[in-house]
Coordinates of C-alpha atoms in Angstrom, one line a residue:
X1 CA 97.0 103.7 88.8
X2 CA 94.7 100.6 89.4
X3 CA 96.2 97.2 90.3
X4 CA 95.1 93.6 89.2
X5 CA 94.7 91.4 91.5
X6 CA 96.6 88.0 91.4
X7 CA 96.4 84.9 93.5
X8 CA 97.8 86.3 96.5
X9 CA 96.1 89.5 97.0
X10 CA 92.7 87.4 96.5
X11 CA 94.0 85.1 99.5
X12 CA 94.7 88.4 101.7
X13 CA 91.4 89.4 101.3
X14 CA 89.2 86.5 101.7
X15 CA 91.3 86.2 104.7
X16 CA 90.4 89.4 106.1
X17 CA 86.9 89.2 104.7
X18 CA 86.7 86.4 107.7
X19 CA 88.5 88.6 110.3
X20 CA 89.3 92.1 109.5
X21 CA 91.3 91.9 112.8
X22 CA 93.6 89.0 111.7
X23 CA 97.3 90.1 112.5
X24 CA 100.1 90.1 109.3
X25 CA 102.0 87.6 110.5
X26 CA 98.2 85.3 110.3
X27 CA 97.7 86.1 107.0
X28 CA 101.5 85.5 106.1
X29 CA 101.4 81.7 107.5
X30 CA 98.4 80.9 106.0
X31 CA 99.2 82.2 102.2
X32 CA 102.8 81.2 102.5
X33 CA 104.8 84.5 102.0
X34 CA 106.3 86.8 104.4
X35 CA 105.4 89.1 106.6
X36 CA 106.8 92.1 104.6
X37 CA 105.1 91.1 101.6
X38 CA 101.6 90.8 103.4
X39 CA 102.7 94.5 104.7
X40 CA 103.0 96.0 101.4
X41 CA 100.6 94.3 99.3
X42 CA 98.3 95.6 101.7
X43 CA 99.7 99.0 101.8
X44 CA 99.3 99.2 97.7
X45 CA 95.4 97.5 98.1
X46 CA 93.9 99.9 100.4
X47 CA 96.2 103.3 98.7
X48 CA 94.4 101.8 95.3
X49 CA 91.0 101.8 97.5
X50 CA 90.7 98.2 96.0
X51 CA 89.8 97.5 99.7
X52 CA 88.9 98.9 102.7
X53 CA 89.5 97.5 106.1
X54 CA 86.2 99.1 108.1
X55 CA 84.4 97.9 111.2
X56 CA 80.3 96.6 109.7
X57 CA 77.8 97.1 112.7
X58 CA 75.1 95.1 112.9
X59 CA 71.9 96.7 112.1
X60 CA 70.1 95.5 115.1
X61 CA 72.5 95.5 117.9
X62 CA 73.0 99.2 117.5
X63 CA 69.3 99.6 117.7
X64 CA 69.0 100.7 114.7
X65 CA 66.2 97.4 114.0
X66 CA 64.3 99.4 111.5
X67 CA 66.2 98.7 107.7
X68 CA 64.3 100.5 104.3
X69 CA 65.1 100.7 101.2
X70 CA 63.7 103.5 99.3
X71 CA 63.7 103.9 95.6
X72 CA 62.6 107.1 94.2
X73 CA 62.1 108.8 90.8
X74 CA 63.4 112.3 90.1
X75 CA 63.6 115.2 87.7
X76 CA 67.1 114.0 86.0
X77 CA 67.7 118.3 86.3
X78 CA 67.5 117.6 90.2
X79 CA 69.7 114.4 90.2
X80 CA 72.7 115.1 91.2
X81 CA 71.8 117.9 93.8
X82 CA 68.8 115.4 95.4
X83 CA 72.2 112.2 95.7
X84 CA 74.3 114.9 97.6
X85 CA 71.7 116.5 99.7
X86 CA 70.6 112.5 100.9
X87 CA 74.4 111.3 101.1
X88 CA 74.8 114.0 104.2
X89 CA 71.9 112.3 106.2
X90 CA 73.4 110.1 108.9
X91 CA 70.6 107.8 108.3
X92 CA 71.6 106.7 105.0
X93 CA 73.9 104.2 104.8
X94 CA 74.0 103.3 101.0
X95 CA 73.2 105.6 98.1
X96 CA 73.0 104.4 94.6
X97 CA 72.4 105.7 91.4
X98 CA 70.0 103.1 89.3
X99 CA 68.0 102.2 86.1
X100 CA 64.6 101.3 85.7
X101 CA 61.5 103.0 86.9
X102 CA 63.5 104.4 89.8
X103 CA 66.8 106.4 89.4
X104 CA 67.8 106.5 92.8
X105 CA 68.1 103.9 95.4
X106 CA 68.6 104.7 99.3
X107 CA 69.4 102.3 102.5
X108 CA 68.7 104.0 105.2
X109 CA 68.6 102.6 108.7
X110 CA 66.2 103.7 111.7
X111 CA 65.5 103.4 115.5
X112 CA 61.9 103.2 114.8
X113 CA 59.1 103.4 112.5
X114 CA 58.6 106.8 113.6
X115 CA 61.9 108.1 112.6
X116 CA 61.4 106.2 109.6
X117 CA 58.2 108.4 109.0
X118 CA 59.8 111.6 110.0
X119 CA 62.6 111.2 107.1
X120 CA 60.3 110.5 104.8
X121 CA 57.8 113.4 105.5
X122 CA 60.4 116.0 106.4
X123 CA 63.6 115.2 104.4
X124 CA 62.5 112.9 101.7
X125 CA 59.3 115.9 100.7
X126 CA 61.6 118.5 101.9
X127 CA 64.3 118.0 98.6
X128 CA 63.0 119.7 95.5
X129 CA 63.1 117.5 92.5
X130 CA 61.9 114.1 93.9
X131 CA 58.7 112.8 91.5
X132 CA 57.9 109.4 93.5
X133 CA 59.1 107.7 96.6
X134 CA 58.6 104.0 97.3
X135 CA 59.9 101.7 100.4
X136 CA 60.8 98.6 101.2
X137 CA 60.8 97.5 104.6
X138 CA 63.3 94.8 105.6
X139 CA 62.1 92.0 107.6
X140 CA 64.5 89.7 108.1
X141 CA 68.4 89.9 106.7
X142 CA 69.0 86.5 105.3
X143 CA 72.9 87.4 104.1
X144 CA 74.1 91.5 104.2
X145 CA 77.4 92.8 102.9
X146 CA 79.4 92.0 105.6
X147 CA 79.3 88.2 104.8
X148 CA 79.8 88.3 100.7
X149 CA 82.9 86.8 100.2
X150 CA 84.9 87.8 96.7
X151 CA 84.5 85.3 94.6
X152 CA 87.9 83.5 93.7
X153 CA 89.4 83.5 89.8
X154 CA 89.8 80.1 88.0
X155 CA 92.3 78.1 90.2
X156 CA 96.1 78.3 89.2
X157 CA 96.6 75.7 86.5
X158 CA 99.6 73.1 87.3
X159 CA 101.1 71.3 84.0
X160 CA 102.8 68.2 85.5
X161 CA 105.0 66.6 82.6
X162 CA 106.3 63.0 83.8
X163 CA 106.3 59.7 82.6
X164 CA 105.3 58.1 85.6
X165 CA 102.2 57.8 86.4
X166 CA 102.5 57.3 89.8
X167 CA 104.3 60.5 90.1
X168 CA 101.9 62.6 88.7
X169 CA 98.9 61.0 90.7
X170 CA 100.2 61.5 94.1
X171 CA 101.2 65.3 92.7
X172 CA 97.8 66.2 91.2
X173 CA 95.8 64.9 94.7
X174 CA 98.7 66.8 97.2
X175 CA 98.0 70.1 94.4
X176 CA 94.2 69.4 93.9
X177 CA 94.2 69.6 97.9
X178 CA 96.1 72.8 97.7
X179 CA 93.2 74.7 95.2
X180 CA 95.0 74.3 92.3
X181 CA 93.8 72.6 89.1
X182 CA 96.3 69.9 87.3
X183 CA 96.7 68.9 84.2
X184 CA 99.4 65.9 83.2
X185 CA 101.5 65.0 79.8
X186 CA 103.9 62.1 79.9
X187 CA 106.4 64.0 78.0
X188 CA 107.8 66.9 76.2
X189 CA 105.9 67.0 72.8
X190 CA 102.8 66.4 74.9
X191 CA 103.5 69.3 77.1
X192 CA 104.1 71.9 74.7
X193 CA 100.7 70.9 72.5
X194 CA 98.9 71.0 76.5
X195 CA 100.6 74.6 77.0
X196 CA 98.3 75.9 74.1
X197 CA 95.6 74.6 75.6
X198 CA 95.2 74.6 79.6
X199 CA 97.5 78.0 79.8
X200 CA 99.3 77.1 82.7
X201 CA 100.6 79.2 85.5
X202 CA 103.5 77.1 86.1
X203 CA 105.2 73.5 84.5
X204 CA 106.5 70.9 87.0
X205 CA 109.0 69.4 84.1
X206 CA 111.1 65.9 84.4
X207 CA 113.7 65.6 82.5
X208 CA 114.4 61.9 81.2
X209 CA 111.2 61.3 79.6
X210 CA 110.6 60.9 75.8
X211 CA 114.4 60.4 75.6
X212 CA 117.4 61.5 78.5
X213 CA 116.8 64.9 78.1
X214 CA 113.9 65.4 77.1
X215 CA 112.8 68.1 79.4
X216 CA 115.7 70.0 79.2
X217 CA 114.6 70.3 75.5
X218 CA 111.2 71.1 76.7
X219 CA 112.4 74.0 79.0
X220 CA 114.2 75.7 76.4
X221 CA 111.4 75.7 73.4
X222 CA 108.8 77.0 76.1
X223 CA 111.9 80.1 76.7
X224 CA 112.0 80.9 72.9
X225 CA 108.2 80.8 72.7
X226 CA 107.2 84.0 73.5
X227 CA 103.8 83.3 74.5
X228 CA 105.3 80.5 77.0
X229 CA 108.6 81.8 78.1
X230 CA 106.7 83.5 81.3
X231 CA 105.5 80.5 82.5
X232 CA 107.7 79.3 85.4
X233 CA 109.1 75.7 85.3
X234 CA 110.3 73.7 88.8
X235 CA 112.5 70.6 86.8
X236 CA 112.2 67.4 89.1
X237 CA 114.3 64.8 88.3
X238 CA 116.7 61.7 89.6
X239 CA 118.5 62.2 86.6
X240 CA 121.5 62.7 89.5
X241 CA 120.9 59.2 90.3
X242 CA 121.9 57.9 87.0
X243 CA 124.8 57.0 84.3
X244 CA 123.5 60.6 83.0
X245 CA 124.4 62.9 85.4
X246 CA 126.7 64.3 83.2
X247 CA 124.7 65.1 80.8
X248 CA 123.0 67.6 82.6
X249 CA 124.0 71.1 82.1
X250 CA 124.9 73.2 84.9
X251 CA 122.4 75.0 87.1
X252 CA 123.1 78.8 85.6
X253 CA 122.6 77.0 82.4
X254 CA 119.1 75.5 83.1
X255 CA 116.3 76.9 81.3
X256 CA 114.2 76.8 84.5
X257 CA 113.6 78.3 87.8
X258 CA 114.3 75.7 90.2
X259 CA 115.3 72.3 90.2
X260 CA 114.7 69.6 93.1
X261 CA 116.4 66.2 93.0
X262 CA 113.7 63.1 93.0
X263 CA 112.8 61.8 95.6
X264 CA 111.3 64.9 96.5
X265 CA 109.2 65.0 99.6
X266 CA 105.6 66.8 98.7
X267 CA 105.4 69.2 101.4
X268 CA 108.8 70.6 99.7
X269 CA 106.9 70.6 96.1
X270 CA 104.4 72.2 97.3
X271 CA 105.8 74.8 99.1
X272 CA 107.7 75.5 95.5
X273 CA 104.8 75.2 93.6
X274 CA 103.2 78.3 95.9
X275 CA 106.1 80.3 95.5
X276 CA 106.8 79.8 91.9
X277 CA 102.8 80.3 90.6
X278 CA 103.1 83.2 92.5
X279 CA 105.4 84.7 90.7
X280 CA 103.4 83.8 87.3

């Protein structure tokens, strides 16, 4: 069964894209989840074979200097017997099948020119079936495999609903520094018309807005919408501040995930926001 690959799993890699050698506990710090979860993601990503965590010598400092690719043209009859035959030579490092005027394509690395020359005149005219074969001789490697880095899906989306402005400035720069992309409404009608649009992973929602509680009305239209009732919402308020504090329902009765008193400090919101979008 294949996987998809959500925010977190892309952060694992890129990580170990950097340093295949960097320990769980690294990766865990950095990303913001624990240990365990590094642990078994990983488990599930290399038992998928979405990844493989593999030592990438470098061409030249084994002295193996001498980098070719060769494309060649076959009898389509021969095809699949000419791949295997070439995929058991230790010499060739990649082997793929292609379009075009060629139909195979080999990387093959050497010690020499010579032993280039000596695969090409004893094993490459050895294998029955093989038309035409061309090379391409690598001078210089400007970027190789080993440095690619996978390329990262749109950001997480953020839908911060407040009516202060203030508010939702200093959250979309402390989010925007995080990776994630921000998107405001100053209250709850706003919101749910942005929701159509932006698709966000997660709703930071205040609550006396557009009337005392506002988003607590908010929160529970986005639960009976079933294309928004996924989304996770973190309410921030100082509602508990207030002559309405008891208006607020109870927590268990809180259409939300979370809820964190204002003022909140931003390392706390942040660290919230992580583990909620996560979950999205």
């Amino acid at each position: 069964m294949s996987y998809g690959l959500d925010a977190v799993d892309r952060q694992i890699i890129s990580i170990l894209q950097q340093d295949g050698r960097t320990a769980n506990v690294e990766i865990a710090r950095r990303v913001g989840i624990s240990e365990a979860t590094v642990r078994k993601r990983l488990e599930r990503l290399v038992a998928d074979c979405t990844v493989r965590i593999v030592a990438v010598p470098n061409a030249t400092k084994v002295g193996l200097a001498t980098v070719t690719f060769i494309t060649l043209h076959v009898d389509l009859s021969f095809l699949d017997r000419i791949a295997e035959q070439l995929g058991r030579s230790p010499e060739v490092r990649s082997l793929y099948y292609t379009t075009g005027e060629s139909d195979l394509m080999v990387e093959a690395w050497f010690r020499s020119s010579e032993d280039l020359l000596r695969f090409l005149t004893h094993e490459i005219a050895s294998i029955p079936g093989i038309k035409q074969a061309a090379t391409s001789h690598v001078l210089r490697t400007l970027k190789d495999g080993s440095t690619w880095i996978l390329p990262s899906e749109s950001p997480p989306c953020v839908l911060v609903v407040d009516d202060d402005p203030d508010f939702c400035e200093v959250v979309r720069i402390a989010l925007t520094a995080e990776g994630y992309q921000v998107v405001v409404a100053s209250n709850g009608t706003e919101a749910l018309a942005a929701m159509r649009v932006a698709k966000p992973d997660l709703v930071i929602l205040d609550i006396m807005m557009k009337g005392i509680l506002d988003g607590v009305r908010t929160s529970r239209a986005m639960k009976a919408d079933a294309e928004l009732r996924s989304v996770p919402i973190l309410l921030v308020s100082s509602i508990h501040h207030t002559a309405f504090a008891d208006l607020l329902p109870q927590a268990r009765n809180l259409a939300a995930e979370n809820f964190l008193p204002k003022p909140v400090e931003i390392p706390q919101l942040v660290a919230e926001v992580k583990r909620l979008a996560h979950r999205r």
